[in-house]
Each structure stands twice: as structure tokens, then as C-alpha cells.
PDB file of C-alpha atoms in Angstrom:
ATOM      1  CA  THR L   1      -0.218  -0.199  -0.051  1.00 67.00           C
ATOM      2  CA  VAL L   2       0.914   3.529  -0.783  1.00 68.00           C
ATOM      3  CA  VAL L   3       0.424   6.191   1.974  1.00 65.00           C
ATOM      4  CA  LYS L   4       1.024   9.320   0.358  1.00 69.00           C
ATOM      5  CA  MET L   5       1.876  12.243   3.096  1.00 66.00           C
ATOM      6  CA  THR L   6       0.985  15.480   2.468  1.00 65.00           C
ATOM      7  CA  ALA L   7       2.519  18.852   4.187  1.00 64.00           C
ATOM      8  CA  LYS L   8       0.567  20.394   7.009  1.00 64.00           C
ATOM      9  CA  PRO L   9       0.225  23.716   5.825  1.00 64.00           C
ATOM     10  CA  GLU L  10       2.851  25.961   8.392  1.00 67.00           C
ATOM     11  CA  GLU L  11       1.378  28.094  10.662  1.00 70.00           C
ATOM     12  CA  LYS L  12       3.494  31.111  10.630  1.00 71.00           C
ATOM     13  CA  LYS L  13       2.917  33.701  13.065  1.00 74.00           C
ATOM     14  CA  VAL L  14       2.643  37.404  12.703  1.00 72.00           C
ATOM     15  CA  VAL L  15       4.147  39.784  15.074  1.00 71.00           C
ATOM     16  CA  LYS L  16       2.110  43.430  14.485  1.00 73.00           C
ATOM     17  CA  LEU L  17       5.241  45.734  15.518  1.00 71.00           C
ATOM     18  CA  THR L  18       3.683  49.488  16.566  1.00 69.00           C
ATOM     19  CA  PRO L  19       5.967  52.569  16.051  1.00 67.00           C
ATOM     20  CA  LYS L  20       8.107  52.995  19.173  1.00 68.00           C
ATOM     21  CA  GLU L  21       7.085  56.524  20.873  1.00 70.00           C
ATOM     22  CA  GLN L  22       9.551  59.127  18.984  1.00 69.00           C
ATOM     23  CA  VAL L  23      11.645  60.631  22.005  1.00 70.00           C
ATOM     24  CA  LYS L  24      12.340  63.971  21.157  1.00 75.00           C
ATOM     25  CA  PRO L  25      15.698  65.522  21.216  1.00 78.00           C
ATOM     26  CA  VAL L  26      17.153  67.569  23.760  1.00 76.00           C
ATOM     27  CA  LYS L  27      17.633  70.860  23.537  1.00 81.00           C
ATOM     28  CA  ILE L  28      21.656  71.697  25.305  1.00 81.00           C
ATOM     29  CA  VAL L  29      21.714  75.109  26.697  1.00 79.00           C
ATOM     30  CA  PRO L  30      24.332  76.904  27.981  1.00 78.00           C
ATOM     31  CA  PRO L  31      24.641  77.426  31.397  1.00 70.00           C
ATOM     32  CA  SER L  32      22.777  80.711  33.013  1.00 75.00           C
ATOM     33  CA  LYS L  33      24.577  83.301  34.844  1.00 72.00           C
ATOM     34  CA  LYS L  34      23.658  82.421  37.714  1.00 69.00           C
ATOM     35  CA  GLN L  35      25.087  78.616  37.191  1.00 66.00           C
ATOM     36  CA  ALA L  36      28.168  80.599  35.432  1.00 64.00           C
ATOM     37  CA  GLY L  37      28.982  82.616  38.711  1.00 62.00           C
ATOM     38  CA  ILE L  38      28.891  78.927  40.956  1.00 62.00           C
ATOM     39  CA  GLN L  39      32.294  78.218  41.719  1.00 58.00           C
ATOM     40  CA  ARG L  40      33.363  74.977  39.934  1.00 74.00           C
ATOM     41  CA  PHE L  41      36.713  74.427  42.036  1.00 80.00           C
ATOM     42  CA  GLY L  42      37.625  74.821  45.169  1.00 92.00           C
ATOM     43  CA  TYR L  43      40.317  77.252  47.193  1.00 96.00           C
ATOM     44  CA  THR L  44      44.062  77.416  47.919  1.00 96.00           C
ATOM     45  CA  ILE L  45      46.634  78.932  50.055  1.00 97.00           C
ATOM     46  CA  GLN L  46      48.934  81.043  48.135  1.00 97.00           C
ATOM     47  CA  VAL L  47      52.035  80.667  50.261  1.00 97.00           C
ATOM     48  CA  VAL L  48      54.541  83.152  48.821  1.00 96.00           C
ATOM     49  CA  ALA L  49      55.495  84.467  45.022  1.00 95.00           C
ATOM     50  CA  VAL L  50      58.967  84.387  43.984  1.00 95.00           C
ATOM     51  CA  GLY L  51      60.779  85.889  40.681  1.00 94.00           C
ATOM     52  CA  SER L  52      62.682  82.429  39.952  1.00 93.00           C
ATOM     53  CA  GLN L  53      62.248  78.361  39.128  1.00 91.00           C
ATOM     54  CA  ALA L  54      64.697  77.689  41.568  1.00 92.00           C
ATOM     55  CA  LYS L  55      62.957  79.521  45.150  1.00 95.00           C
ATOM     56  CA  VAL L  56      59.778  77.780  44.041  1.00 94.00           C
ATOM     57  CA  ASP L  57      61.509  74.767  44.385  1.00 93.00           C
ATOM     58  CA  GLN L  58      63.089  75.048  47.326  1.00 93.00           C
ATOM     59  CA  PHE L  59      60.108  76.903  48.845  1.00 93.00           C
ATOM     60  CA  ALA L  60      57.817  73.673  47.488  1.00 94.00           C
ATOM     61  CA  ARG L  61      60.486  71.210  49.684  1.00 93.00           C
ATOM     62  CA  GLN L  62      59.789  73.034  52.304  1.00 93.00           C
ATOM     63  CA  LEU L  63      55.867  72.326  52.061  1.00 94.00           C
ATOM     64  CA  PRO L  64      54.032  69.753  54.102  1.00 92.00           C
ATOM     65  CA  GLN L  65      54.585  67.101  52.298  1.00 90.00           C
ATOM     66  CA  ASN L  66      50.701  65.355  54.219  1.00 90.00           C
ATOM     67  CA  GLY L  67      48.598  64.314  50.087  1.00 91.00           C
ATOM     68  CA  GLN L  68      47.671  68.144  49.409  1.00 94.00           C
ATOM     69  CA  PRO L  69      48.265  68.958  46.203  1.00 95.00           C
ATOM     70  CA  ILE L  70      51.263  71.632  45.233  1.00 96.00           C
ATOM     71  CA  TRP L  71      51.145  73.552  43.030  1.00 95.00           C
ATOM     72  CA  GLU L  72      53.550  76.643  40.670  1.00 96.00           C
ATOM     73  CA  ASN L  73      51.024  79.530  38.204  1.00 96.00           C
ATOM     74  CA  TYR L  74      53.597  81.150  36.587  1.00 94.00           C
ATOM     75  CA  LYS L  75      52.078  85.025  35.678  1.00 93.00           C
ATOM     76  CA  VAL L  76      54.018  87.873  34.308  1.00 91.00           C
ATOM     77  CA  VAL L  77      52.806  91.515  36.104  1.00 89.00           C
ATOM     78  CA  ASN L  78      53.755  95.011  34.489  1.00 92.00           C
ATOM     79  CA  GLY L  79      57.413  93.240  32.974  1.00 92.00           C
ATOM     80  CA  THR L  80      58.035  91.400  35.841  1.00 92.00           C
ATOM     81  CA  LYS L  81      58.229  86.975  36.278  1.00 93.00           C
ATOM     82  CA  TRP L  82      56.478  85.968  38.990  1.00 95.00           C
ATOM     83  CA  PHE L  83      55.931  82.461  40.631  1.00 96.00           C
ATOM     84  CA  SER L  84      53.386  81.623  42.433  1.00 96.00           C
ATOM     85  CA  VAL L  85      53.752  78.741  45.046  1.00 97.00           C
ATOM     86  CA  LEU L  86      50.499  77.354  45.951  1.00 97.00           C
ATOM     87  CA  TYR L  87      49.541  74.569  48.477  1.00 97.00           C
ATOM     88  CA  GLY L  88      46.112  72.791  49.399  1.00 96.00           C
ATOM     89  CA  ASP L  89      42.785  72.490  47.621  1.00 95.00           C
ATOM     90  CA  TYR L  90      39.888  73.338  49.731  1.00 95.00           C
ATOM     91  CA  ALA L  91      36.470  72.810  49.505  1.00 93.00           C
ATOM     92  CA  THR L  92      35.805  75.951  50.390  1.00 94.00           C
ATOM     93  CA  SER L  93      37.195  79.768  51.235  1.00 95.00           C
ATOM     94  CA  ALA L  94      36.946  79.152  55.223  1.00 96.00           C
ATOM     95  CA  GLU L  95      38.820  75.394  54.370  1.00 96.00           C
ATOM     96  CA  ALA L  96      41.528  76.858  54.013  1.00 96.00           C
ATOM     97  CA  LYS L  97      41.899  79.920  55.417  1.00 96.00           C
ATOM     98  CA  GLN L  98      41.955  77.685  58.617  1.00 96.00           C
ATOM     99  CA  ALA L  99      44.585  75.689  56.929  1.00 96.00           C
ATOM    100  CA  ILE L 100      47.199  78.536  56.909  1.00 96.00           C
ATOM    101  CA  SER L 101      47.003  78.286  60.938  1.00 95.00           C
ATOM    102  CA  SER L 102      48.739  74.361  60.537  1.00 93.00           C
ATOM    103  CA  LEU L 103      51.520  75.909  57.849  1.00 94.00           C
ATOM    104  CA  PRO L 104      54.677  75.947  59.670  1.00 93.00           C
ATOM    105  CA  GLY L 105      55.498  79.239  61.211  1.00 94.00           C
ATOM    106  CA  HIS L 106      58.019  80.695  58.622  1.00 93.00           C
ATOM    107  CA  PHE L 107      55.369  79.819  56.047  1.00 94.00           C
ATOM    108  CA  GLN L 108      52.862  81.702  58.199  1.00 94.00           C
ATOM    109  CA  GLN L 109      55.049  84.948  58.212  1.00 95.00           C
ATOM    110  CA  LEU L 110      55.107  85.395  54.873  1.00 95.00           C
ATOM    111  CA  LYS L 111      51.766  86.807  54.881  1.00 96.00           C
ATOM    112  CA  PRO L 112      49.837  83.394  53.037  1.00 97.00           C
ATOM    113  CA  PHE L 113      46.508  84.693  51.836  1.00 97.00           C
ATOM    114  CA  VAL L 114      43.399  82.041  50.036  1.00 98.00           C
ATOM    115  CA  LYS L 115      43.005  81.947  46.453  1.00 96.00           C
ATOM    116  CA  SER L 116      40.042  81.145  43.988  1.00 95.00           C
ATOM    117  CA  ILE L 117      41.309  78.264  42.046  1.00 93.00           C
ATOM    118  CA  ASP L 118      38.513  79.439  40.060  1.00 90.00           C
ATOM    119  CA  ALA L 119      40.172  83.166  39.678  1.00 92.00           C
ATOM    120  CA  ILE L 120      43.606  81.672  38.125  1.00 93.00           C
ATOM    121  CA  LYS L 121      41.781  79.189  36.158  1.00 90.00           C
ATOM    122  CA  ASN L 122      39.468  82.177  34.426  1.00 89.00           C
ATOM    123  CA  SER L 123      42.614  84.960  34.653  1.00 91.00           C
ATOM    124  CA  ALA L 124      45.073  85.890  31.544  1.00 91.00           C
ATOM    125  CA  TYR L 125      47.562  83.273  33.173  1.00 91.00           C
ATOM    126  CA  PRO L 126      45.525  79.811  33.980  1.00 90.00           C
ATOM    127  CA  THR L 127      47.831  77.066  34.293  1.00 90.00           C
ATOM    128  CA  LEU L 128      48.607  75.205  37.200  1.00 92.00           C
ATOM    129  CA  ASN L 129      52.136  72.596  37.273  1.00 94.00           C
ATOM    130  CA  LYS L 130      51.664  70.590  39.503  1.00 94.00           C
ATOM    131  CA  LEU L 131      54.758  70.070  41.750  1.00 93.00           C
ATOM    132  CA  ASN L 132      54.130  67.166  43.707  1.00 90.00           C
TER     133      ASN L 132
END
């Protein structure tokens, strides 16, 4: 006997795709005056300003080596070259001011003062060279 086999018709599942909601493009706007005025960086202490690179290195070696960064900032003021030695990175001006009292006495006699890192970054001489 011969048995004829016929293929059963295949059932195809149809998946109906619905279009995904269109995501609206995000508009990027420049910062507002208020946002631009907010300090992005912290504060540091200008320990001394000297006229030569050799003196920068001399002062930097004498600063406490306690994990705080030490930088130099080079600038020209009225034709004179100055190298500022900057110490520390503090969140607030008050923290930086308080840290001045923890500096060795001979540094305190140099009348160090708090300086905004933003002010340096936005100045004509924004380069900070890390010394440690």
C-alpha cells in the first residue's frame, strides 16, 4: 500500500510591530548667569610669589608633604615674571583660611592668603603646574 503524505500547512505567527514613541531631541542650552557664577573648583593658599623657578622648588620642598597638592602658577605682572607657590585644595574659602594656621611658622610669616582656583583658571595666566 502506498500512503500519500501531504505536508501540513505551516502556521506563521505574525507579530505586528507598533512604532516606538519618538523621543524628542534634547535641547542643550548654555549655562545661565547664575550657573556660570558658581565656583567649579575650590580654593588654595598662595604661600609665596618669587622671581625664579629655583626659589619655587626651594619653597615647595619645605611645604608639608601630607597629601595636599602643591602647584606653581607663572605670570607676568607689569613686565616682571612671578612664580606663585600654591598649596592645598579646599572646598571652601573658610577651610583654606583655617589651613593657613596649620602651615609651619616661617610660611605663616610670609602672609599667605586664600585664592580661588576658579579665579586662577579664568585669569590671563590659568596654568597650574603640579609640583608633587
